[in-house]
XYZ file of N, CA, C and O in Angstrom:
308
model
N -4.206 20.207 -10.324
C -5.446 20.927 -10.395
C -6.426 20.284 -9.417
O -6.487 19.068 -9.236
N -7.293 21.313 -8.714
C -8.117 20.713 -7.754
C -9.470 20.272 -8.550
O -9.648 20.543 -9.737
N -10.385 19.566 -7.753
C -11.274 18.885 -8.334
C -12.452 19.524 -7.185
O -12.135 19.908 -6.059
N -13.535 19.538 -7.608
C -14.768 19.726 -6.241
C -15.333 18.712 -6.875
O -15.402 18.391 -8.061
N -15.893 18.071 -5.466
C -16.848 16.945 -5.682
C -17.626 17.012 -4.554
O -17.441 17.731 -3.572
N -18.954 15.820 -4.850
C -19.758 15.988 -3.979
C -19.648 14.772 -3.219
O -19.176 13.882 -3.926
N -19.906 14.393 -2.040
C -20.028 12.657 -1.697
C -20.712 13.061 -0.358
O -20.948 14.161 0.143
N -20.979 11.609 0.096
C -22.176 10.999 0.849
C -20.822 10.574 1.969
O -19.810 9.920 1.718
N -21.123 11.020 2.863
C -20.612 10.534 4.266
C -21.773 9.768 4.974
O -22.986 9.910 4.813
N -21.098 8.924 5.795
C -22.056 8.648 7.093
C -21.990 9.626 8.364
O -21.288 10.637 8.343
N -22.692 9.297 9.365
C -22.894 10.090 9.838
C -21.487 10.058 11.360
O -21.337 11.036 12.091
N -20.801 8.984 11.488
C -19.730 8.902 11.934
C -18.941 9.628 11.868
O -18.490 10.345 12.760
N -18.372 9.479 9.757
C -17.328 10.132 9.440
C -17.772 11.581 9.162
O -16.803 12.332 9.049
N -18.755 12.074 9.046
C -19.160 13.537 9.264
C -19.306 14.263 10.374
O -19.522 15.473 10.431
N -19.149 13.289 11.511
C -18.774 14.030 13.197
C -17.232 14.113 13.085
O -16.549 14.865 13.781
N -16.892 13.521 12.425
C -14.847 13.812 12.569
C -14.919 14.648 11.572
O -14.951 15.739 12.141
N -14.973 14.875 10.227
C -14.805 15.635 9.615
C -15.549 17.437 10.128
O -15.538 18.473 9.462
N -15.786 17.333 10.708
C -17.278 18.623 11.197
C -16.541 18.910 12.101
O -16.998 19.987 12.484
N -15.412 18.598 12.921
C -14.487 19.017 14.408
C -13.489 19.515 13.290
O -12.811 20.437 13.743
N -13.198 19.238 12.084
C -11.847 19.954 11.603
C -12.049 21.569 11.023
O -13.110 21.643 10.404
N -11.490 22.554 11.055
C -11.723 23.792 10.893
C -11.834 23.252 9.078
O -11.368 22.227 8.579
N -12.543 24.258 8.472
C -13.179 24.299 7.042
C -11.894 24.247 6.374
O -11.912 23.291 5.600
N -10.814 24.845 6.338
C -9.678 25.375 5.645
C -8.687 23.836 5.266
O -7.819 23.539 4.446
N -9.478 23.080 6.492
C -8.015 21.902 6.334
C -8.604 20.547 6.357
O -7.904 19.545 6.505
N -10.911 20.483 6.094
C -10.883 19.552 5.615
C -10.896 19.159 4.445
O -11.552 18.120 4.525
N -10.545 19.321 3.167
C -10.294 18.469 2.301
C -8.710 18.058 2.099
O -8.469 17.412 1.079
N -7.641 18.360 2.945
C -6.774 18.484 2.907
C -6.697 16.974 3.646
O -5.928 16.071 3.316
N -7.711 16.930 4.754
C -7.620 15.940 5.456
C -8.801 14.910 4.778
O -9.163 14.062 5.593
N -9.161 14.857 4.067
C -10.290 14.103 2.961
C -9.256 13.331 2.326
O -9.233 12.102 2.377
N -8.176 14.217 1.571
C -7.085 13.769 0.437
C -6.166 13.307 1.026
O -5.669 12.471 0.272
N -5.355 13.364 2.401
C -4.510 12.897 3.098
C -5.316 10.838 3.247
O -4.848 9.826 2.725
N -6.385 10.950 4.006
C -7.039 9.665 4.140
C -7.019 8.725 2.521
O -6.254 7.777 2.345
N -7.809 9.120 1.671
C -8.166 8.462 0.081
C -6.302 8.070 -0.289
O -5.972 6.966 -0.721
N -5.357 9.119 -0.035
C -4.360 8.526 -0.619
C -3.424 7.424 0.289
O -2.499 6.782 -0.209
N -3.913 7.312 1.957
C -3.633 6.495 2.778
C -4.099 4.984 2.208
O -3.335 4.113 1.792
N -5.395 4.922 2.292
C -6.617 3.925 1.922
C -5.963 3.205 0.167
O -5.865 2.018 -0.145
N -5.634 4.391 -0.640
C -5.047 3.929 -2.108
C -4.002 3.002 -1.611
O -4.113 1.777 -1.663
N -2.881 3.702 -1.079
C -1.662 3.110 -0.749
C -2.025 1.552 0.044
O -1.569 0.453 -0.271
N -2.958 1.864 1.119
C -3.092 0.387 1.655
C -3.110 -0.620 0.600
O -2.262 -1.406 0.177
N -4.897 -0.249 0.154
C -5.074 -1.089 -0.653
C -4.448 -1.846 -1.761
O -4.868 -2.956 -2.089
N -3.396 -1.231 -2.370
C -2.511 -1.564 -3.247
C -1.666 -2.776 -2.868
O -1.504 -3.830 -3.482
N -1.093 -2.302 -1.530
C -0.338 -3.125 -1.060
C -0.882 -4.113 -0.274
O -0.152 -4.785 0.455
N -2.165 -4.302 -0.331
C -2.917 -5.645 -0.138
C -3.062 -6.150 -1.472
O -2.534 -7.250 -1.633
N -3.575 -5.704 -2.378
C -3.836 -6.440 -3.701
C -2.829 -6.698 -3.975
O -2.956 -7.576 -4.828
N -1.287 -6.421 -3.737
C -0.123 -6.636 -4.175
C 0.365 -8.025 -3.366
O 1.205 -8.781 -3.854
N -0.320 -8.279 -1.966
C 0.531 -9.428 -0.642
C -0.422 -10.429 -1.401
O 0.129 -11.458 -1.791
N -1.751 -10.288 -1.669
C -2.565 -11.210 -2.428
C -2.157 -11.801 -3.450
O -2.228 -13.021 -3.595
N -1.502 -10.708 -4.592
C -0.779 -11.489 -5.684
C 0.280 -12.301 -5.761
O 0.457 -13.077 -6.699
N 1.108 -12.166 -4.707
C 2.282 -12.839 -3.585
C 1.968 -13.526 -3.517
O 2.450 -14.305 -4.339
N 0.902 -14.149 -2.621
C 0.310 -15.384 -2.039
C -0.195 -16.330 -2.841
O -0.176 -17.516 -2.511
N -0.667 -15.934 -3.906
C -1.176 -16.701 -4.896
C 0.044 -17.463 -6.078
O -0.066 -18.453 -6.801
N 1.175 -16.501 -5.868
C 2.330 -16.497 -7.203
C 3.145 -17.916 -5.843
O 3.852 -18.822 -6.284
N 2.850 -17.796 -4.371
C 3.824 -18.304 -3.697
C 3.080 -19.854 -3.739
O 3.767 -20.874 -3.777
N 1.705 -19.884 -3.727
C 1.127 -21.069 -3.703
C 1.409 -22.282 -4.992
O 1.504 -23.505 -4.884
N 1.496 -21.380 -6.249
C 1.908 -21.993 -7.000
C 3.378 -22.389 -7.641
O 3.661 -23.038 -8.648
N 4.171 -21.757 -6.684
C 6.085 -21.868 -6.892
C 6.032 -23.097 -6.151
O 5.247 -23.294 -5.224
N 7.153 -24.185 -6.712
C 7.828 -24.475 -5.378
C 8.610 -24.194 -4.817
O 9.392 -23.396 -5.334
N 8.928 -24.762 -3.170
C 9.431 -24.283 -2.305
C 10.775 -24.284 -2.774
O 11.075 -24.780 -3.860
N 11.551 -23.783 -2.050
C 13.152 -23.315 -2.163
C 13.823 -23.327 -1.049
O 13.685 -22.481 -0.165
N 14.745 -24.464 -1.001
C 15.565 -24.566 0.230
C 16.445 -23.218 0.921
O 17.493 -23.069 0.293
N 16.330 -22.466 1.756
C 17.292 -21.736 2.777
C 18.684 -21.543 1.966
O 19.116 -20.467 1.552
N 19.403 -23.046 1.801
C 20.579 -23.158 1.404
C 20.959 -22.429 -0.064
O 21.873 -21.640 -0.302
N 19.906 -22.988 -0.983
C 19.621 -22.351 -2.299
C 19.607 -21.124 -2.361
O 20.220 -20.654 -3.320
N 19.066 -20.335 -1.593
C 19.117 -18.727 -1.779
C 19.869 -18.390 -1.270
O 20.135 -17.275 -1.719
N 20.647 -18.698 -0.329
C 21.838 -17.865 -0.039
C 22.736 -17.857 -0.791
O 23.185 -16.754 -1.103
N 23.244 -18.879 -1.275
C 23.730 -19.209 -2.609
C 23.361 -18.546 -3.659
O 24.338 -18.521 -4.409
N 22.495 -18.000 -4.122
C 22.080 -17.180 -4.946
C 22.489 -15.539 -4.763
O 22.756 -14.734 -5.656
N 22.452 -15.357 -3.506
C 22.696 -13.762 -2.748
C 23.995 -14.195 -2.808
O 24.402 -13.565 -3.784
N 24.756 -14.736 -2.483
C 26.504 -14.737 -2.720
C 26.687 -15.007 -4.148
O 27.883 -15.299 -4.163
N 26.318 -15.091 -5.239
C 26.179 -15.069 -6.728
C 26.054 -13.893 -6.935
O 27.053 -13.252 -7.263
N 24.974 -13.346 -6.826
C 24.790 -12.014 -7.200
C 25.714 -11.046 -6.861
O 26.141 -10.133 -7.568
N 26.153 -11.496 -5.012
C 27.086 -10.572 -4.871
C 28.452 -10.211 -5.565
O 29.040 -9.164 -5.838
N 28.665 -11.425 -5.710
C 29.772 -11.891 -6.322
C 30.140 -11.150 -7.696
O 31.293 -10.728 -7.781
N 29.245 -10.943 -8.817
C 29.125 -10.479 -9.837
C 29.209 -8.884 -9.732
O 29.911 -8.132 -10.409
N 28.325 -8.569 -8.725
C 28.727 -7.082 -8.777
C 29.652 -6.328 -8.334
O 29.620 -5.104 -8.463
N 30.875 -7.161 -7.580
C 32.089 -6.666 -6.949
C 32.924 -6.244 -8.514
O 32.813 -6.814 -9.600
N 33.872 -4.892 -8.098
C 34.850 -4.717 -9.291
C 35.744 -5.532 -9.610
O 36.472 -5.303 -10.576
């Protein structure tokens, strides 16, 4: 279901939006907000990374491969 709303542009993003024919800007409103969602997510997500990595310790190279040939190992028939 569509939504109408009202919002406050600057006057930047209302010279780009004002070149798009009427029919296909909110199409291009909703294309951007769900770009910007997606970013953002996946910044708040590299952040939570960084923070989970600061407090792990490190893990030798050798150790995880070892781990990926475990796993593999298990899931063969």
């Amino acid at each position: 279901m569509a939504r109408r709303v009202n919002i406050m542009m600057d006057e930047e993003a209302w010279r780009v939006i004002e070149r798009l024919p009427r029919g296909s800007r909110s199409r291009a409103v909703n294309a951007a907000i769900r770009e910007w969602s997606g970013t953002s997510r996946r910044r708040e997500a590299a952040a939570r990374m960084d923070a989970l990595r600061d407090r792990l310790p490190a893990v030798e190279t050798d150790r995880i491969v070892q781990w990926i040939r475990e796993g593999r190992e298990r899931r063969l028939p």
